[in-house]
Each structure stands twice: as structure tokens, then as C-alpha cells.
PDB file of C-alpha atoms in Angstrom:
ATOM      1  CA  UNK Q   1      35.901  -0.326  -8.810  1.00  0.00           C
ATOM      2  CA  UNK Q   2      37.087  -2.927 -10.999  1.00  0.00           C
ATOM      3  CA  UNK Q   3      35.956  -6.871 -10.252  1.00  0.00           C
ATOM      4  CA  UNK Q   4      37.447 -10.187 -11.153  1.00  0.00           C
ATOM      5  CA  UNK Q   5      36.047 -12.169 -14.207  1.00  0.00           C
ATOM      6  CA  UNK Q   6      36.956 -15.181 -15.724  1.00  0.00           C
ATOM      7  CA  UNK Q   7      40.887 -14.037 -14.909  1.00  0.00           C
ATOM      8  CA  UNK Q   8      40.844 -10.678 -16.307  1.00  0.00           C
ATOM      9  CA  UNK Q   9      40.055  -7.097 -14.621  1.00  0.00           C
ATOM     10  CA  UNK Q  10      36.348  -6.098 -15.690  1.00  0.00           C
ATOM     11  CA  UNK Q  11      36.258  -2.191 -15.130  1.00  0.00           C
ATOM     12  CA  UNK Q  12      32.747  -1.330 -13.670  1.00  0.00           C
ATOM     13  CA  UNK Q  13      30.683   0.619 -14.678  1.00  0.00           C
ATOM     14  CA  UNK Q  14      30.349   4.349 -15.500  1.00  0.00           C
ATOM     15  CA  UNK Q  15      26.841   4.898 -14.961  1.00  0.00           C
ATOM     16  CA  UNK Q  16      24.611   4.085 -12.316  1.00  0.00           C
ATOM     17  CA  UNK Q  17      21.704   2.497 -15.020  1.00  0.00           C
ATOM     18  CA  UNK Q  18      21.447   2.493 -18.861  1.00  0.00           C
ATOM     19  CA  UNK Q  19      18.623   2.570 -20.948  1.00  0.00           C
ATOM     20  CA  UNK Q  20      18.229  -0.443 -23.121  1.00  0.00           C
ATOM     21  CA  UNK Q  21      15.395   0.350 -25.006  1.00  0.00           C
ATOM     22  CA  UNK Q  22      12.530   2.505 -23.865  1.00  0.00           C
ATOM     23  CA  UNK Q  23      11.355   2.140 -20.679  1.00  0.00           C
ATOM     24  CA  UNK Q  24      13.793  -0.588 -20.323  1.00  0.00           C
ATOM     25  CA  UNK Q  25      17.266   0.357 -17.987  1.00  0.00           C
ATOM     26  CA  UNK Q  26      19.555  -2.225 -16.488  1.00  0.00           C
ATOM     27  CA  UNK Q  27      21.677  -1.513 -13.776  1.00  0.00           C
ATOM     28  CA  UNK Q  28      23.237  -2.563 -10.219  1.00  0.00           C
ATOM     29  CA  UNK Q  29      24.624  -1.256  -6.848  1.00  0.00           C
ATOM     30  CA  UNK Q  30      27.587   0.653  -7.919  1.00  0.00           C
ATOM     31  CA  UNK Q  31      29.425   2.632 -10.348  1.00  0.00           C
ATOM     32  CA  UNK Q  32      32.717   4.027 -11.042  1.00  0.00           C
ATOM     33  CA  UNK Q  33      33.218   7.921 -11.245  1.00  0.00           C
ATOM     34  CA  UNK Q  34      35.526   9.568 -14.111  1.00  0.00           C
ATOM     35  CA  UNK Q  35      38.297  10.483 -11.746  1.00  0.00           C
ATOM     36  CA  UNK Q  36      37.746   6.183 -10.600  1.00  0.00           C
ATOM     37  CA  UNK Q  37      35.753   6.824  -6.976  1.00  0.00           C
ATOM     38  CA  UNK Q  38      33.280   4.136  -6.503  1.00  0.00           C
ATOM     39  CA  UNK Q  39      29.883   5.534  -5.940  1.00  0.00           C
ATOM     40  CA  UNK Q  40      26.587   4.030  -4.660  1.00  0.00           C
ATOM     41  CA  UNK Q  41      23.809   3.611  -7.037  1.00  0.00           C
ATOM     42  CA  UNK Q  42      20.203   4.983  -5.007  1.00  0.00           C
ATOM     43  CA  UNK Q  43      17.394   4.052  -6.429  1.00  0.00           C
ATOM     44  CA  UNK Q  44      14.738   6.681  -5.472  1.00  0.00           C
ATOM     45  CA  UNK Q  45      11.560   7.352  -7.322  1.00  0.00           C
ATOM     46  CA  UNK Q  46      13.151   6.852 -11.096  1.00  0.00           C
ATOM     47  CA  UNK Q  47      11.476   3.646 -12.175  1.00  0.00           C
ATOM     48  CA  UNK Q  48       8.052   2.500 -11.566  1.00  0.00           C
ATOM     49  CA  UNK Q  49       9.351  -1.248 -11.093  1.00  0.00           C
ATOM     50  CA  UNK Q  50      12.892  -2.303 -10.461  1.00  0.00           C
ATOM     51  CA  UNK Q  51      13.669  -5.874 -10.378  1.00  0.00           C
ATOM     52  CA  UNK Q  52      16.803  -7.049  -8.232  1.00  0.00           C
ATOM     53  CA  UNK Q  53      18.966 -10.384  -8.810  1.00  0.00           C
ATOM     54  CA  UNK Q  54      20.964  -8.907  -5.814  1.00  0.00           C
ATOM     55  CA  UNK Q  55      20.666  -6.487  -2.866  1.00  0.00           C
ATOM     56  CA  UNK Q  56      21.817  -4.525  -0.501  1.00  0.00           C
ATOM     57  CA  UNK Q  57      20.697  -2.161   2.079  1.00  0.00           C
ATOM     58  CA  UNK Q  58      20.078   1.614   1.532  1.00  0.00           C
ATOM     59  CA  UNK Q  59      20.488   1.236  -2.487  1.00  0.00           C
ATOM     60  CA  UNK Q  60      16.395   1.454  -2.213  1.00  0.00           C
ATOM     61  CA  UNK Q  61      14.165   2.061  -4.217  1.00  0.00           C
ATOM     62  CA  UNK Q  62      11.767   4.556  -2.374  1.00  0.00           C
ATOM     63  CA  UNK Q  63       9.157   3.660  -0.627  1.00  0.00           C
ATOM     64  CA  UNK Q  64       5.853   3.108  -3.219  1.00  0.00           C
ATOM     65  CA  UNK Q  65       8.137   1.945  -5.860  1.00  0.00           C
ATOM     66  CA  UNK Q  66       7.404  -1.395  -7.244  1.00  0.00           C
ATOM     67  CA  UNK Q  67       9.943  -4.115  -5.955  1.00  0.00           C
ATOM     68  CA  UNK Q  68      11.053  -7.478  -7.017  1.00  0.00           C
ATOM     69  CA  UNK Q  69      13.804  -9.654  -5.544  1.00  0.00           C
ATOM     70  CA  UNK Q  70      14.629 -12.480  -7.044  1.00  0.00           C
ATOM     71  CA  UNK Q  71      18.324 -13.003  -5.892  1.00  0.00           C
ATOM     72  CA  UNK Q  72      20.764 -15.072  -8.040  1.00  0.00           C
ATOM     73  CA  UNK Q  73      24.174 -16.090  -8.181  1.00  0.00           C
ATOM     74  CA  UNK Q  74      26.943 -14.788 -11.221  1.00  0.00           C
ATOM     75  CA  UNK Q  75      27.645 -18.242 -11.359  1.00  0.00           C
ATOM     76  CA  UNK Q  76      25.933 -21.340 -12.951  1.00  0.00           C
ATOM     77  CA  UNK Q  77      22.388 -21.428 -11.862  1.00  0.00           C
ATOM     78  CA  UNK Q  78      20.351 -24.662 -10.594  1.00  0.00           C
ATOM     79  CA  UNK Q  79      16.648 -25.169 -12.151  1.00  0.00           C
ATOM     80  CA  UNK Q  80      15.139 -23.196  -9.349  1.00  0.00           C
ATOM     81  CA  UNK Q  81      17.127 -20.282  -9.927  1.00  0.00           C
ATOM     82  CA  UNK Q  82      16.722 -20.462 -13.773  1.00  0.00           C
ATOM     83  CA  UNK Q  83      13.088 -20.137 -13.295  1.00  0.00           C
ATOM     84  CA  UNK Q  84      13.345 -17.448 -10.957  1.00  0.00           C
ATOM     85  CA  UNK Q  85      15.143 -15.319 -13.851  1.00  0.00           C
ATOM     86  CA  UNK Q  86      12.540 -16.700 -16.350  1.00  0.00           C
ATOM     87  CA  UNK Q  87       9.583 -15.004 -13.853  1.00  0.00           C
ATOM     88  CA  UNK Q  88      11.707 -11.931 -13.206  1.00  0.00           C
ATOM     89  CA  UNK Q  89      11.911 -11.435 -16.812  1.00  0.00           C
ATOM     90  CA  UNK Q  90       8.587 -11.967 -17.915  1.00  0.00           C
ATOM     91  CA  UNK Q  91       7.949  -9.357 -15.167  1.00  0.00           C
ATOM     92  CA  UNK Q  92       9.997  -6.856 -16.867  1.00  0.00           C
ATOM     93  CA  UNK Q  93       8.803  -7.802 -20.612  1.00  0.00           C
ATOM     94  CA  UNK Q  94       5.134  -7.277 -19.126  1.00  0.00           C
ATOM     95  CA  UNK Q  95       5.907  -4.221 -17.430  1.00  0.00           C
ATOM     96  CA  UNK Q  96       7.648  -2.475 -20.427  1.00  0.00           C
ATOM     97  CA  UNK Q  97       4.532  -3.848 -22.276  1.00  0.00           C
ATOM     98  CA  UNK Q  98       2.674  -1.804 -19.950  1.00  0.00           C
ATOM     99  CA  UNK Q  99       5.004   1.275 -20.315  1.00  0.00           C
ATOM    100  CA  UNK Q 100       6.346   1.339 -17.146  1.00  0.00           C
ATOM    101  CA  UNK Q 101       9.602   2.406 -16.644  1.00  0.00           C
ATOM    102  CA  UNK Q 102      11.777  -0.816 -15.562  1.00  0.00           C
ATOM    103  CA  UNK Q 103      15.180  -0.974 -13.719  1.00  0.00           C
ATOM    104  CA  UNK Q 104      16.770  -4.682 -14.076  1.00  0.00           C
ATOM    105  CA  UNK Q 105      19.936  -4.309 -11.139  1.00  0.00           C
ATOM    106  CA  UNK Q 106      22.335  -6.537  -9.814  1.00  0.00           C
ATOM    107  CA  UNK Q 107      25.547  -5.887  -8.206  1.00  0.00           C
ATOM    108  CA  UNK Q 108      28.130  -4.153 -10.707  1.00  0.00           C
ATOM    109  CA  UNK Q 109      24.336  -4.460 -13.536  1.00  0.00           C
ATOM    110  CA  UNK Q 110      26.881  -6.648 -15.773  1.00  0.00           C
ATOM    111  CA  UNK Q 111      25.393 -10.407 -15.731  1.00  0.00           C
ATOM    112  CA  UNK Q 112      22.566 -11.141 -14.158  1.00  0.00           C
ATOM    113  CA  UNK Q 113      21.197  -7.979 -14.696  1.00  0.00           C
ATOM    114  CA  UNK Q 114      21.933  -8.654 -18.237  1.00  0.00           C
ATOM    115  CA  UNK Q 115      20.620 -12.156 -18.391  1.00  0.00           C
ATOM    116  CA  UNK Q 116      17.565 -10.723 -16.899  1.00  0.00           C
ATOM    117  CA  UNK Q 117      17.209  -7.608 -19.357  1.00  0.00           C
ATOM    118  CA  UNK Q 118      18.207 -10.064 -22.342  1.00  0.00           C
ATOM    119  CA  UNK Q 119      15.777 -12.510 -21.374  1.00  0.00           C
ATOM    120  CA  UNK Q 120      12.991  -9.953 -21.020  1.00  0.00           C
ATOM    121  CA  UNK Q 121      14.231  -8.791 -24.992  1.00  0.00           C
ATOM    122  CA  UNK Q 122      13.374 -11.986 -26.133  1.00  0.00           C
ATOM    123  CA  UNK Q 123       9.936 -12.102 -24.489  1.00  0.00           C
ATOM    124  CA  UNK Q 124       9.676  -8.724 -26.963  1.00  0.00           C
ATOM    125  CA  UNK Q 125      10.486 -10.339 -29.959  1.00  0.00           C
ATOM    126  CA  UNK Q 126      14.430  -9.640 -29.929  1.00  0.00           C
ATOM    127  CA  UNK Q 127      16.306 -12.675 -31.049  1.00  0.00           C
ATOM    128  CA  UNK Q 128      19.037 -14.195 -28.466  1.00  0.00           C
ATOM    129  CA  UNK Q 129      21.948 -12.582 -30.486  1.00  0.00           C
ATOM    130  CA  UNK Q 130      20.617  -9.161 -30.546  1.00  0.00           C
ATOM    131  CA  UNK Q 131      19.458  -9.153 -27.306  1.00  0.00           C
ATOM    132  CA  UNK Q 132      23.008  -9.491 -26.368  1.00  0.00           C
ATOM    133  CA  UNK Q 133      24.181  -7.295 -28.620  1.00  0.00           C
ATOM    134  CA  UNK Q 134      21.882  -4.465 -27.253  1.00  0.00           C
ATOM    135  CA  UNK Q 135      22.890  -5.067 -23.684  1.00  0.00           C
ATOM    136  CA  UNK Q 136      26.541  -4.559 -24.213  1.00  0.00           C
ATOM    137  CA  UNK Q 137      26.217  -1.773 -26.594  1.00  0.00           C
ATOM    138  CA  UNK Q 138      23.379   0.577 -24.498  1.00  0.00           C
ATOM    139  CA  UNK Q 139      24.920  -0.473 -21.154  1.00  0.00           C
ATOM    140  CA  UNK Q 140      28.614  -1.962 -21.681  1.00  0.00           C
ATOM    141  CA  UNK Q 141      30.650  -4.062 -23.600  1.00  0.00           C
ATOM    142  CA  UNK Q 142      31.904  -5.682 -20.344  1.00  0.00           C
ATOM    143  CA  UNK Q 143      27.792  -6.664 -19.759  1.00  0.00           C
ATOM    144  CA  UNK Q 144      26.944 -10.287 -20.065  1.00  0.00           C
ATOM    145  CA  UNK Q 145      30.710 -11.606 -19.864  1.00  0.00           C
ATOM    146  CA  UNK Q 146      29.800 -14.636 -17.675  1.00  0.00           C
ATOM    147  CA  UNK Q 147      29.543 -16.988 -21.261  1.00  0.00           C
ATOM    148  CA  UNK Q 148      27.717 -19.509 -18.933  1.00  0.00           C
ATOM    149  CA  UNK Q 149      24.632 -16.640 -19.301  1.00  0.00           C
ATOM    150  CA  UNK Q 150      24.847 -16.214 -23.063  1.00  0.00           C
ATOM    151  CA  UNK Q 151      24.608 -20.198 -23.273  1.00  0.00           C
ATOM    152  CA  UNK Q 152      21.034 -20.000 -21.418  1.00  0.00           C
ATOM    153  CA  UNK Q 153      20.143 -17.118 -23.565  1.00  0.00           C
ATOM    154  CA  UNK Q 154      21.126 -18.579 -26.923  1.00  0.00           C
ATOM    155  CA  UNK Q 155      19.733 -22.549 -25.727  1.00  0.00           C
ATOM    156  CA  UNK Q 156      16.415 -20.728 -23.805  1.00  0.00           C
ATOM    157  CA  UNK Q 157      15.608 -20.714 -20.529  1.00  0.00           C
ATOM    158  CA  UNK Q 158      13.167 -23.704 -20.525  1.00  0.00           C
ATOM    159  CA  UNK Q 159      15.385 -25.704 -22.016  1.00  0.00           C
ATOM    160  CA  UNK Q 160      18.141 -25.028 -19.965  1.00  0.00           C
ATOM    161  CA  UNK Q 161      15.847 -25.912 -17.071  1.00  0.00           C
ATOM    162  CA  UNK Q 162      15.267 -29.027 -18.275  1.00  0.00           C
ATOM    163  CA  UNK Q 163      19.241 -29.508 -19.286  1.00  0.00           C
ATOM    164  CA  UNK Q 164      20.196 -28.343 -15.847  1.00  0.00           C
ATOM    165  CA  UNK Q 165      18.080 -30.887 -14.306  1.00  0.00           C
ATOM    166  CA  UNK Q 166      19.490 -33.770 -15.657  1.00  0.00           C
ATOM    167  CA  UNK Q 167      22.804 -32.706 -13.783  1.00  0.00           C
ATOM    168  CA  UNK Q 168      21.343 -32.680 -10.367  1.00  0.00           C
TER     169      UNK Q 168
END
């Protein structure tokens, strides 16, 4: 499967979820096999939370598994929606506190899945820049292409809020 970005053809992505850093996996809904079949990405019983900026049905998790929808757009996000990422990622930075294993998804697990995971970095102590930089190198280098997420990373989320808010 390969999706339009920006213009250019984004390939998607070869695994199912990546570890970020312990306990810590981003992810979304689909994947692309070696020989290029698109495959669906289950969630069963791997994680102990998984957090989803998008959804569809029968990509689970398993019943008794810890789930949080928060759904967002890949696109520029109104205050609401920033502070729905903001929660969703203090949710993850608490939960990987906790050592629970975390799954961050979204459709293709490219940008909000990455905002989410890089947001959730920060809350550990990771600066904006290498939060980034450890998204695209654990899950792809393709991760994180929508700049419009980077921007909220590197300004911060409250202050994007705030910014965001002054358009409306």
C-alpha cells in the first residue's frame, strides 16, 4: 500500500508496530508485506494499553485490553483536537511510566501516531528533535512527514493551542 503525501508516494509500512523505546510501540491499521500485499494489522492481547488517533472495525484490540480513542485528523488540528493528542499522550508517557506495554496506532502509524508517540517522548524527558528523530529511525523514516506535526512538536502543544486559537 503506498498513500499520498504532500505530492509524493509514501510507501507504508513494513511492520505492523515498532518499538520506540521500551514498552513504547507505535503503529496503525495496515502494513505492507515484502512481496507488496497489504495486510491488516490485529491487535490482540500484545499491549496492555493501545491508544488510537483512528479506527476501524475488527483491527481490535481483544477484549480486556486497555483502549483509548481519541480520533484525529492527518491534517492541521483545531484547539480541541490538539488537546485531545496532549491527553492521549500523557496517557501513554504515564503508562510507559508504569511499565505497561503501549501501542500508539493510527491508520498507516506514520503521523498522528507519531505526533502522539513524540509527544509522549517529551513528557519522558526527550527533547522535540530527538523525539523525532527516534520515531523515524525505530519505526520509519517516512513517520512524522506531515511538517504541520513537527511544528506542534518543536513550538509545544500548549502553545500551539493557544496559537491555534487565535485563528478560529
Amino acid at each position: 500500500m503506498r498513500t499520498r503525501q504532500k505530492g509524493r508516494d509514501t510507501p507504508g509500512p513494513s511492520e505492523p508496530w515498532n518499538e520506540i523505546v521500551p514498552g513504547l510501540w507505535m503503529g496503525g491499521h495496515y502494513f505492507t508485506r515484502p512481496g507488496g500485499e497489504l495486510e491488516l494489522a490485529i491487535v490482540r492481547a500484545e499491549f496492555d494499553l493501545v491508544v488510537s488517533l483512528f479506527t476501524r472495525s475488527g483491527h481490535g484490540p481483544a477484549p480486556g485490553v486497555e483502549h483509548v480513542v481519541r480520533e484525529v485528523p492527518d491534517a492541521p488540528l483545531s484547539p480541541g483536537q490538539l488537546l485531545a493528542v496532549q491527553e492521549a499522550a500523557e496517557l501513554t508517557a504515564a503508562a510507559v511510566r508504569r511499565g505497561r506495554r503501549t501501542l500508539v496506532r493510527c491508520h498507516s502509524g506514520y503521523n498522528r501516531s507519531g505526533l502522539v508517540a513524540a509527544q509522549a517522548l517529551i513528557g519522558l524527558g526527550h527533547e522535540s528533535g530527538e523525539a523525532v528523530r527516534l520515531v523515524r529511525e525505530r519505526r520509519s523514516p517516512w513517520a512524522l512527514n506531515n511538517p504541520v506535526f513537527v511544528d506542534y512538536l518543536d513550538t509545544g502543544l500548549e502553545v500551539a493551542v493557544l496559537l491555534t486559537g487565535l485563528n478560529g
